[in-house]
Amino acid sequence: MPSLISPAERDYILKGVECNIRADGRQRPDYREVILETGVVSQTSGSARVRIAGGTDVLVSVKAEIGPVQVDPETGDGADKGQIICSVECAPSASQQFEGRGADDLNNEITQMMSRILCNNTTSSYTSTAASTTGSSTTASRQSSGPGGINLQKLCIIPGQQCWILYIDALILDYGGNLMDAIFMGTRAAIFDTRIPKTEVQDLGDGQFEFEVLDDAEDTDPVEGREDMPICITLNKIGACHIVDASPLEELCTEARLVVAVNRSGQLCGLQKGQEGGIEPSLLLEMIQFGKTMGQTLIKQLDTKIKAEADADLAKRQRGEPVHKLGFFAQ
Amino acid sequence: MSEIAFYSPVPRSSNSKAKSKGNHSNDNDMDLDEMISSVAKNSSTSATLHVVTPGEVITTDSAYMRGHGTYVENEKVLSSVAGVVDRVNKLISVRPLHTRYNGEIGDVVVGRITEVAQKRWKVDLNSRSDAILMLSSVNLPGGVQRRKQESDELQMRNFFMEGDLVVAEVQSFFTDGAYSIHTRSLKYGKLRNGSFLEVAPALVQRCKSHFHSLACGVDLILGLNGYIWVSAHVPQNLDEIDTEQVYSNKNKEDITVQDREAIARVANCIRALAAEFIFINDTIISFAYEASLQHKLKDMTKKEIMHQIATEAVDAVENMKG
């Protein structure tokens, strides 16, 4: 991850973006190839590894664990909801700058962003999302599933007591630009890969409940509402234009960065502006619109890929063949 | 609206064709004696290439001497890096698979200024420590020959600023192993008019010249440290260089769309070759460029096409050799 760029390089990249030829020959709205594999970590409930050709390498895992429900002391909200807890960590091997405490800011920034978009379990965090403060956005209207999509009520086992907690952990193994998009793609793939064991609740009377987790590997539930999970498109404003999937050097030339979170129906689920520069209102609207269309295309293609892989694995299992994942022995 | 392509990972061995062909010049590969090859067989690798991981026992025979990349523990020679075992008589060393730049005096390198310090710049060369460029090892603008004064020290940032890319030559080593580099030639100095890319330092071999001007109107500097500069062609006549402009940050005005396309194409060719671990020199880059012309520029980031270009370039080089 370079942190410095020379004025001549900056000028070259800026003019290149202007005439629609980026340093690696792509045009402004071009994504690099994405390499994706799900189910790479067997200890998790669901996992995915996403690589963007040219460097970025992200491993996302989802672990479902049972824990107490979190009730908001002011509103009394959340008694009947499960939780999602996100965490992002940059491996020091990804870049020299991540060593020691170097990655703390980046970790925090991405974790916050993920939590705001995905963990909409309390109303207070819901209103603090960037999406609802912009006013112009059309956040998801259904109360049961906020912008995060995942139905948290379904994750509750005994209201007021026990629920499933989904720990979403992203590990950045290599840095080659456009982390945010890769993480969200990985999260979606990992959630699609996640299976939650079924539970059986027994009513003991007097408001006492007991539950049992069925340990049949076949009899599991997918995460409900996963199709409505948003995905992120990071738009980098360079000069008067904006590009997607910026390389590390392009990120250094970025004046302003806009992260647009959008779900499959094209609803805006979150918006975050980064870097120092400003964005003209007209360009802002154009960028949001672009992000929305791009996001929908991305979701469609990502889902096709995830489904194809899941189907292939299922077909193998039915034939009684072992499902081999390449994991880290692949390129 | 452009498409986003998703792929599944592939096993590592699937594109070994270009790899085995590309490794043509490395003929100092092992002559392992029976002892080591028997160890190699035991450790489930091929007998000709003994690959070890850190902490792996290379030999238990105390008659061997330990070289680079190894250490001795309980009278056994162990590897300290992941790499390939190399043996010269009784000396055992391990060549790492992935390494930083190990310089030699006279190497042409491309580096990035990371710090401006007292009478010196620190330069990132992808080596283990930053190299040092002394104020006394640079040319003054205008080519004036005189001792550097305090006034020069005060305006060091006018010469090189943090982030600037320079091409330089390794002059000597300091006692702590850091490189001292110099730019005291009109060939060396600040880089403009192009784009930067990085490959593994081992892929750039020492050649007669590291400055190339390709037929497609692109200038190329292959830094031995794996940093490569691809830029628009600037007619070079060492007598007519405007010596006042050597420290300018301004790109030339007339970089055309065709220039940019050619630069991006050459840069992508180099990336394609590096992805297949093929040694990079001007000949193979020219062949790769020829091979790339049948593809659209924006398609060149695709893995399949990169592989195709690299394979074709290797074949072309072999045909040329006969």
XYZ file of C-alpha atoms in Angstrom:
653
model
C 0.000 0.000 0.000
C 1.846 3.077 -1.131
C 1.230 6.227 0.853
C 3.085 8.671 -1.342
C 2.678 9.742 -4.917
C 4.638 12.201 -7.013
C 3.022 15.282 -8.578
C 3.876 13.975 -12.050
C 2.135 10.647 -11.403
C -0.870 12.436 -9.970
C -1.117 14.635 -13.052
C -0.740 11.628 -15.358
C -3.498 9.680 -13.588
C -5.798 12.708 -13.445
C -5.462 13.425 -17.164
C -5.797 9.718 -17.910
C -9.102 9.564 -16.050
C -10.201 12.644 -17.969
C -9.662 10.948 -21.323
C -11.000 7.623 -20.035
C -7.780 5.622 -20.152
C -6.669 4.584 -16.709
C -3.123 3.536 -15.891
C -3.956 -0.146 -16.350
C -5.959 0.403 -19.522
C -9.384 0.176 -17.946
C -12.090 2.728 -18.579
C -13.742 4.673 -15.785
C -16.615 2.275 -14.990
C -14.563 -0.928 -15.321
C -14.093 -3.383 -12.506
C -11.163 -5.720 -12.320
C -11.831 -9.436 -12.260
C -12.989 -10.880 -8.983
C -12.011 -14.343 -7.790
C -14.409 -15.786 -5.264
C -14.670 -18.983 -3.292
C -17.102 -19.793 -0.497
C -16.786 -22.267 2.334
C -13.020 -21.920 2.691
C -12.871 -22.005 6.502
C -14.437 -25.169 7.871
C -14.609 -23.948 11.493
C -17.095 -21.203 10.624
C -20.802 -21.193 9.874
C -20.034 -19.599 6.530
C -17.008 -18.069 4.878
C -15.766 -16.600 1.637
C -12.509 -15.398 0.181
C -12.625 -12.563 -2.318
C -9.694 -11.464 -4.379
C -9.592 -8.621 -6.837
C -7.055 -9.266 -9.568
C -4.144 -6.988 -8.806
C -3.885 -7.473 -5.100
C -6.808 -7.078 -2.738
C -7.431 -10.273 -0.814
C -10.178 -10.465 1.804
C -11.301 -13.402 3.910
C -14.731 -13.048 5.494
C -16.142 -15.497 7.991
C -19.503 -15.699 9.706
C -19.833 -17.531 12.992
C -23.244 -18.078 14.559
C -23.136 -18.286 18.340
C -25.827 -18.262 21.013
C -25.893 -15.356 23.405
C -28.214 -13.147 25.444
C -30.396 -10.630 23.604
C -29.368 -7.004 23.815
C -32.180 -4.753 24.947
C -31.927 -1.010 24.493
C -32.494 0.387 28.028
C -34.261 3.525 26.715
C -36.604 2.169 24.098
C -36.881 -1.429 25.255
C -36.153 -2.383 21.696
C -34.296 -5.482 20.637
C -35.787 -8.045 23.002
C -36.985 -10.138 20.084
C -33.957 -9.680 17.846
C -30.713 -11.429 17.173
C -27.506 -9.524 16.631
C -24.855 -8.991 14.045
C -21.408 -7.987 15.213
C -18.888 -6.901 12.608
C -15.177 -6.681 12.905
C -12.507 -5.901 10.337
C -8.822 -6.493 10.777
C -5.964 -5.742 8.439
C -3.230 -8.358 8.583
C 0.215 -6.787 9.023
C 1.409 -8.925 6.143
C -0.862 -6.989 3.771
C 1.157 -3.817 3.976
C 4.037 -2.339 5.887
C 1.764 0.400 7.169
C -0.552 -2.055 8.875
C 2.147 -3.121 11.277
C 1.621 -2.357 14.970
C -1.198 0.109 15.438
C -0.948 1.351 11.864
C -4.166 -0.261 10.709
C -6.314 0.809 13.671
C -7.943 3.763 11.936
C -8.717 1.797 8.821
C -10.067 -1.123 10.858
C -12.330 1.215 12.812
C -13.552 3.044 9.752
C -14.558 -0.101 7.897
C -15.997 -1.805 10.978
C -18.172 1.258 11.676
C -19.315 1.400 8.082
C -20.211 -2.295 8.075
C -22.005 -2.070 11.412
C -24.043 0.922 10.305
C -25.178 -0.781 7.168
C -25.644 -4.337 8.385
C -26.520 -4.174 12.102
C -29.770 -2.324 12.212
C -30.939 -3.968 15.422
C -31.783 -0.869 17.420
C -33.613 2.197 16.249
C -30.888 4.505 17.490
C -28.239 2.954 15.315
C -30.731 2.877 12.498
C -31.230 6.624 12.525
C -27.533 7.261 12.747
C -26.848 5.578 9.439
C -25.523 7.922 6.845
C -28.420 6.980 4.611
C -31.170 8.378 6.732
C -29.347 11.623 7.482
C -28.882 12.496 3.838
C -32.626 12.772 3.483
C -32.552 12.192 -0.239
C -32.186 8.478 0.185
C -34.914 5.910 -0.028
C -34.022 3.563 2.789
C -35.776 0.259 3.002
C -39.272 0.896 4.199
C -40.109 -2.354 5.937
C -39.620 -2.094 9.677
C -38.710 -5.749 10.111
C -35.682 -5.481 7.939
C -33.865 -2.176 7.854
C -31.165 -1.286 5.360
C -29.140 -4.298 6.435
C -31.629 -6.694 4.922
C -31.085 -9.597 7.306
C -34.191 -10.419 9.334
C -32.930 -10.128 12.907
C -36.189 -11.308 14.450
C -35.617 -14.688 12.873
C -32.332 -14.891 14.742
C -34.091 -14.682 18.098
C -34.499 -17.990 19.895
C -36.327 -17.033 23.128
C -37.573 -13.441 23.125
C -36.001 -11.448 25.933
C -33.437 -14.130 26.643
C -31.459 -15.974 24.019
C -30.657 -15.273 20.415
C -28.205 -16.072 17.656
C -25.336 -13.658 17.324
C -23.722 -13.547 13.903
C -20.096 -12.553 14.169
C -18.925 -11.263 10.802
C -15.143 -11.086 10.765
C -13.241 -9.765 7.785
C -9.510 -10.241 7.524
C -7.612 -8.219 4.958
C -4.783 -10.399 3.712
C -3.523 -8.197 0.915
C -4.131 -4.670 -0.200
C -4.595 -3.673 -3.824
C -7.233 -0.962 -3.634
C -11.017 -0.993 -3.288
C -11.195 -2.751 0.077
C -14.755 -1.735 0.885
C -16.338 -3.331 -2.179
C -14.345 -6.514 -1.699
C -15.389 -6.766 1.947
C -19.060 -6.328 1.139
C -18.890 -8.856 -1.695
C -17.186 -11.266 0.678
C -19.758 -10.621 3.396
C -22.624 -11.332 1.050
C -20.999 -14.514 -0.173
C -20.191 -15.622 3.394
C -23.747 -14.948 4.601
C -25.113 -16.933 1.650
C -22.801 -19.750 2.695
C -23.958 -19.572 6.316
C -26.180 -22.271 7.761
C -27.719 -21.770 11.194
C -28.675 -24.901 13.162
C -32.367 -25.319 13.926
C -33.473 -24.930 17.516
C -36.366 -26.474 19.417
C -37.917 -24.372 22.168
C -39.823 -25.989 25.032
C -42.268 -24.048 27.165
C -41.804 -25.086 30.810
C -44.609 -22.808 32.020
C -44.232 -19.754 34.315
C -42.555 -17.946 31.464
C -39.688 -20.431 31.644
C -38.294 -21.703 28.385
C -35.686 -24.199 27.458
C -34.200 -24.837 24.054
C -32.148 -27.413 22.310
C -29.889 -26.959 19.302
C -30.422 -29.704 16.764
C -27.023 -30.930 15.700
C -28.111 -32.421 12.406
C -25.781 -30.917 9.814
C -28.394 -31.360 7.090
C -31.225 -29.709 8.965
C -30.160 -26.083 9.021
C -31.617 -22.743 8.084
C -30.140 -20.166 5.760
C -29.981 -16.590 7.038
C -33.329 -15.033 6.281
C -33.341 -11.800 4.361
C -29.889 -12.419 2.939
C -31.067 -11.548 -0.571
C -31.832 -8.021 0.636
C -28.365 -7.448 2.026
C -26.769 -4.402 0.475
C -23.502 -4.255 -1.384
C -21.084 -1.330 -1.599
C -19.821 0.522 -4.607
C -16.937 2.877 -3.935
C -16.773 5.805 -6.306
C -13.597 7.846 -6.398
C -13.812 11.379 -7.662
C -10.682 12.246 -9.613
C -10.833 15.615 -11.366
C -14.334 16.128 -12.675
C -14.959 12.421 -13.216
C -15.506 9.426 -11.016
C -14.094 5.925 -11.284
C -14.878 2.580 -9.674
C -12.511 -0.065 -8.330
C -9.563 2.267 -7.887
C -6.024 0.916 -7.704
C -3.859 2.011 -4.743
C -2.215 4.801 -6.748
C -5.593 6.000 -7.995
C -6.858 6.039 -4.418
C -4.032 8.419 -3.564
C -5.214 10.800 -6.301
C -8.807 10.661 -5.127
C -10.207 14.019 -4.045
C -13.407 12.637 -2.594
C -14.673 9.137 -2.118
C -18.307 8.132 -2.026
C -19.361 4.716 -0.783
C -22.841 3.848 -2.004
C -24.572 0.902 -0.344
C -27.418 -0.446 -2.412
C -29.593 -3.568 -2.279
C -30.889 -5.705 -5.112
C -34.034 -3.657 -5.640
C -31.919 -0.554 -6.086
C -32.761 1.013 -2.745
C -30.074 3.169 -1.230
C -29.035 1.635 2.089
C -26.153 3.837 3.079
C -23.920 6.596 1.895
C -20.570 7.688 3.185
C -18.234 10.354 1.941
C -14.547 10.066 2.574
C -11.351 12.091 1.956
C -11.016 15.858 2.126
C -12.431 16.994 -1.199
C -15.971 18.054 -1.947
C -18.486 16.813 -4.474
C -20.693 19.167 -6.478
C -24.416 18.496 -5.856
C -25.070 17.653 -9.495
C -22.141 15.235 -9.593
C -23.251 13.742 -6.274
C -26.644 12.819 -7.701
C -25.012 11.387 -10.796
C -22.609 9.341 -8.671
C -25.408 7.969 -6.480
C -27.420 7.043 -9.539
C -24.390 5.390 -11.094
C -23.615 3.536 -7.869
C -27.174 2.243 -7.686
C -27.200 0.816 -11.202
C -23.689 -0.543 -10.834
C -24.581 -2.097 -7.481
C -27.610 -3.862 -8.897
C -25.545 -5.309 -11.743
C -22.897 -6.387 -9.277
C -25.428 -8.067 -6.979
C -26.987 -9.898 -9.902
C -23.659 -11.228 -11.111
C -22.411 -12.007 -7.613
C -25.585 -13.942 -6.812
C -25.303 -15.947 -10.022
C -21.748 -16.855 -9.086
C -22.637 -17.758 -5.495
C -25.584 -19.841 -6.641
C -23.530 -21.661 -9.270
C -20.945 -22.579 -6.660
C -23.560 -23.668 -4.106
C -25.312 -25.783 -6.752
C -22.058 -27.409 -7.810
C -21.224 -28.260 -4.198
C -24.730 -29.629 -3.603
C -24.578 -31.784 -6.727
C -21.246 -33.216 -5.565
C -22.608 -33.984 -2.110
C -25.631 -35.735 -3.579
C -23.349 -37.872 -5.696
C -21.476 -38.691 -2.519
C -18.271 -37.027 -3.713
C -16.205 -35.001 -1.289
C -16.323 -31.240 -1.836
C -12.788 -29.948 -2.105
C -12.128 -26.277 -1.564
C -8.928 -24.854 -2.976
C -8.600 -22.226 -0.273
C -5.045 -20.982 -0.062
C -3.619 -23.527 -2.480
C -5.148 -21.669 -5.384
C -4.215 -18.746 -7.518
C -22.872 -0.479 -17.963
C -19.790 -2.629 -17.729
C -19.870 -6.189 -16.538
C -18.116 -7.472 -13.464
C -16.568 -10.853 -13.986
C -16.493 -13.366 -11.150
C -14.211 -16.363 -11.303
C -13.453 -19.377 -9.182
C -9.888 -19.922 -8.048
C -7.835 -22.441 -10.018
C -5.202 -24.844 -8.740
C -1.675 -23.490 -8.884
C -0.332 -26.023 -11.354
C -2.822 -25.239 -14.114
C -0.673 -22.739 -15.984
C 2.659 -24.420 -15.556
C 3.298 -24.335 -19.292
C 4.378 -20.731 -19.447
C 6.153 -21.092 -16.158
C 8.380 -23.955 -17.166
C 9.108 -22.301 -20.471
C 9.770 -18.959 -18.904
C 12.418 -20.175 -16.530
C 14.889 -20.618 -19.343
C 17.983 -18.908 -18.072
C 18.111 -20.324 -14.609
C 20.447 -23.228 -15.160
C 22.308 -23.080 -11.880
C 19.520 -25.227 -10.408
C 20.690 -27.881 -8.030
C 23.162 -30.615 -8.429
C 22.069 -32.326 -5.271
C 23.875 -35.325 -4.018
C 22.107 -38.509 -2.966
C 21.812 -37.463 0.629
C 19.813 -34.324 -0.050
C 17.707 -35.853 -2.783
C 16.731 -38.651 -0.456
C 15.585 -36.017 2.020
C 13.722 -34.364 -0.829
C 11.913 -37.570 -1.652
C 10.902 -37.979 1.945
C 9.494 -34.493 2.120
C 7.134 -35.248 -0.766
C 8.639 -32.738 -3.208
C 10.261 -33.612 -6.503
C 13.823 -34.836 -6.347
C 15.200 -32.076 -8.562
C 13.713 -29.154 -6.682
C 13.973 -29.319 -2.929
C 11.456 -26.850 -1.560
C 11.590 -26.107 2.158
C 9.550 -24.074 4.599
C 10.885 -22.137 7.605
C 11.989 -24.469 10.376
C 12.240 -27.504 8.127
C 15.294 -29.732 8.592
C 17.488 -29.657 5.480
C 20.123 -32.048 6.716
C 21.170 -33.707 9.959
C 24.726 -34.227 8.684
C 26.982 -31.882 10.640
C 29.594 -31.949 7.866
C 27.637 -29.287 5.974
C 28.105 -25.571 6.426
C 25.192 -23.226 6.806
C 24.729 -20.512 4.177
C 22.134 -17.789 3.634
C 18.584 -18.671 4.584
C 19.575 -21.405 7.027
C 20.409 -21.797 10.701
C 21.748 -24.565 12.928
C 19.894 -26.023 15.854
C 20.831 -29.239 17.676
C 23.510 -29.866 15.019
C 20.875 -29.885 12.274
C 20.729 -27.396 9.410
C 17.254 -25.830 9.235
C 15.746 -23.428 6.737
C 14.885 -19.930 7.916
C 12.897 -19.022 4.787
C 10.502 -20.652 2.333
C 12.517 -21.435 -0.729
C 14.656 -23.792 -2.760
C 17.738 -25.535 -1.391
C 20.981 -24.619 -3.127
C 24.218 -26.440 -2.476
C 27.758 -25.607 -3.469
C 30.134 -28.321 -2.228
C 29.650 -28.297 1.529
C 27.772 -25.033 1.716
C 24.011 -25.228 1.967
C 21.882 -22.170 1.368
C 18.204 -21.584 0.668
C 17.101 -19.268 -2.110
C 13.867 -17.641 -0.920
C 10.818 -17.780 -3.189
C 9.861 -14.259 -2.342
C 12.443 -11.717 -1.385
C 13.240 -8.063 -1.178
C 15.760 -6.372 -3.433
C 19.383 -7.291 -2.868
C 21.447 -4.637 -4.567
C 24.885 -4.531 -6.063
C 27.024 -1.524 -6.857
C 26.211 -0.151 -10.298
C 22.588 -1.334 -10.330
C 20.059 0.931 -11.994
C 17.130 1.318 -9.633
C 13.839 3.191 -9.540
C 12.904 4.499 -6.120
C 10.450 6.700 -4.315
C 11.548 9.475 -1.963
C 10.094 8.788 1.464
C 11.816 11.372 3.629
C 13.821 14.562 3.329
C 16.491 14.646 6.030
C 19.719 16.479 6.863
C 21.682 16.736 3.577
C 20.077 13.516 2.365
C 16.920 11.913 1.064
C 15.650 8.530 2.134
C 14.496 6.459 -0.838
C 12.271 3.389 -0.895
C 13.877 0.766 -3.141
C 11.880 -2.268 -1.998
C 15.010 -3.348 -0.108
C 15.256 -4.204 3.571
C 16.012 -0.628 4.568
C 15.523 2.661 2.781
C 18.400 3.744 0.563
C 20.103 7.100 1.049
C 20.566 9.728 -1.618
C 23.086 12.314 -0.377
C 22.687 15.918 -1.400
C 26.276 15.677 -2.641
C 25.266 12.828 -4.990
C 22.820 14.821 -7.099
C 23.362 17.261 -9.950
C 22.437 20.870 -9.439
C 19.896 22.344 -11.844
C 21.675 23.956 -14.748
C 24.517 21.500 -14.389
C 26.630 23.854 -12.296
C 29.624 22.109 -10.785
C 30.307 23.296 -7.259
C 30.220 22.201 -3.626
C 26.764 22.078 -2.119
C 26.153 24.947 0.247
C 23.738 25.674 3.038
C 21.456 27.421 0.560
C 21.194 24.192 -1.415
C 20.355 22.325 1.766
C 17.484 24.729 2.422
C 15.913 24.129 -0.963
C 16.252 20.347 -1.042
C 12.496 19.961 -1.506
C 12.772 21.889 -4.760
C 14.934 19.060 -6.056
C 13.150 16.020 -4.680
C 10.007 15.983 -2.578
C 8.431 13.160 -0.592
C 6.656 10.884 -3.060
C 8.793 11.763 -6.063
C 10.022 8.912 -8.197
C 13.684 8.874 -9.160
C 15.894 6.671 -11.246
C 19.352 6.305 -9.779
C 22.380 4.061 -9.550
C 23.631 2.198 -6.498
C 26.910 3.864 -5.549
C 28.051 2.102 -2.382
C 26.859 0.495 0.812
C 26.809 1.951 4.288
C 28.086 -0.097 7.200
C 24.515 -0.869 8.297
C 23.715 -2.384 4.905
C 21.743 0.573 3.538
C 22.435 1.568 -0.052
C 23.876 4.880 -1.060
C 22.571 5.906 -4.470
C 23.449 8.750 -6.832
C 21.849 10.633 -9.706
C 24.988 12.311 -11.026
C 24.238 11.701 -14.673
C 21.691 13.176 -17.033
C 20.284 9.657 -17.511
C 19.215 9.666 -13.888
C 16.861 11.920 -12.004
C 13.198 12.630 -11.587
C 10.603 10.580 -13.490
C 7.746 12.144 -15.428
C 5.204 11.464 -18.207
C 4.186 7.964 -17.319
C 3.077 5.373 -14.868
C 4.709 3.228 -12.256
C 4.402 -0.480 -11.646
C 5.972 -3.019 -9.404
C 7.085 -6.596 -10.062
C 9.096 -9.108 -8.049
C 12.733 -7.878 -8.022
C 14.027 -11.317 -9.049
C 12.254 -11.002 -12.414
C 14.415 -8.104 -13.592
C 17.868 -9.332 -14.511
C 21.062 -7.333 -14.862
C 21.482 -6.274 -18.496
C 23.684 -3.924 -20.482
C 21.011 -1.287 -20.449
C 17.989 -0.723 -18.291
C 16.752 2.236 -20.311
C 14.778 1.172 -23.336
C 12.866 2.944 -26.035
C 10.323 0.594 -27.564
C 9.126 0.748 -31.160
C 5.627 1.607 -29.990
C 6.772 5.009 -28.771
C 7.151 4.113 -25.141
C 10.175 4.617 -22.918
C 10.903 2.032 -20.311
C 13.103 1.954 -17.252
C 13.495 -1.487 -15.730
C 14.717 -0.906 -12.197
C 16.645 -3.872 -10.836
C 14.672 -3.513 -7.636
C 11.502 -4.519 -9.467
C 10.183 -0.987 -9.775
C 9.413 -0.193 -13.391
C 8.680 3.119 -15.054
C 6.754 3.205 -18.324
C 6.525 6.626 -19.927
C 5.805 8.516 -23.100
C 8.796 8.775 -25.429
C 10.901 11.859 -24.980
C 13.591 12.331 -27.632
C 16.874 11.904 -25.778
C 19.882 13.773 -26.849
C 22.118 14.118 -23.868
C 23.718 17.290 -25.285
C 20.459 19.122 -25.720
C 18.710 18.370 -22.460
C 17.459 21.496 -20.787
C 19.402 21.129 -17.572
C 17.176 23.640 -15.816
C 14.213 21.307 -16.209
C 15.647 18.166 -14.600
C 13.778 18.771 -11.355
C 10.488 19.906 -12.912
C 7.251 18.254 -11.775
C 5.406 19.101 -14.965
C 4.483 16.389 -17.417
C 4.889 17.279 -21.070
C 1.788 18.799 -22.614
C 1.402 16.607 -25.664
C 0.803 13.142 -24.232
C -1.776 11.916 -26.731
C -4.496 9.331 -26.220
C -2.428 6.938 -28.362
C 0.566 7.473 -26.080
C -1.551 6.670 -23.041
C -2.932 3.545 -24.670
C 0.551 2.358 -25.595
C 1.838 3.021 -22.072
C -1.066 1.157 -20.490
C -0.596 -1.692 -22.967
C 3.111 -2.034 -22.210
C 2.446 -1.831 -18.463
C -0.183 -4.550 -18.749
C 2.168 -6.722 -20.813
C 4.743 -6.463 -18.030
C 2.087 -7.370 -15.458
C 1.066 -10.363 -17.575
C 4.663 -11.576 -17.783
C 5.260 -11.009 -14.079
C 2.095 -12.927 -13.197
C 3.581 -15.966 -14.968
C 7.012 -15.454 -13.354
C 8.750 -14.780 -16.656
C 11.973 -12.769 -16.707
C 11.357 -9.280 -17.941
C 13.508 -7.654 -20.610
C 12.877 -5.370 -23.572
C 12.756 -8.199 -26.147
C 10.032 -10.181 -24.439
C 8.077 -7.015 -23.694
C 8.123 -6.119 -27.415
C 6.853 -9.592 -28.294
C 4.192 -9.391 -25.609
C 3.156 -6.017 -26.987
C 2.798 -7.520 -30.481
C 0.746 -10.365 -29.043
C -1.456 -7.964 -27.111
C -2.470 -5.959 -30.176
C -5.193 -8.458 -31.065
C -6.935 -7.728 -27.769
C -8.776 -4.657 -26.658
C -6.851 -2.603 -24.136
C -9.546 -2.840 -21.466
C -9.615 -6.629 -21.771
C -5.956 -6.845 -20.830
C -6.715 -6.936 -17.112
C -8.394 -10.314 -17.673
C -6.449 -13.258 -16.395
C -7.111 -15.470 -19.381
C -5.906 -12.867 -21.854
C -2.877 -12.036 -19.717
C -1.962 -15.711 -19.719
C -2.410 -15.916 -23.474
C -0.205 -12.881 -24.085
C 2.542 -14.222 -21.840
C 2.489 -17.641 -23.509
C 2.620 -16.131 -26.984
C 5.510 -13.871 -25.997
C 7.501 -16.801 -24.614
C 6.871 -18.804 -27.782
C 7.955 -15.869 -29.938
C 11.219 -15.529 -28.016
C 11.912 -19.237 -28.383
C 11.195 -19.104 -32.125
C 13.613 -16.228 -32.474
C 16.323 -18.192 -30.690
C 15.687 -20.989 -33.175
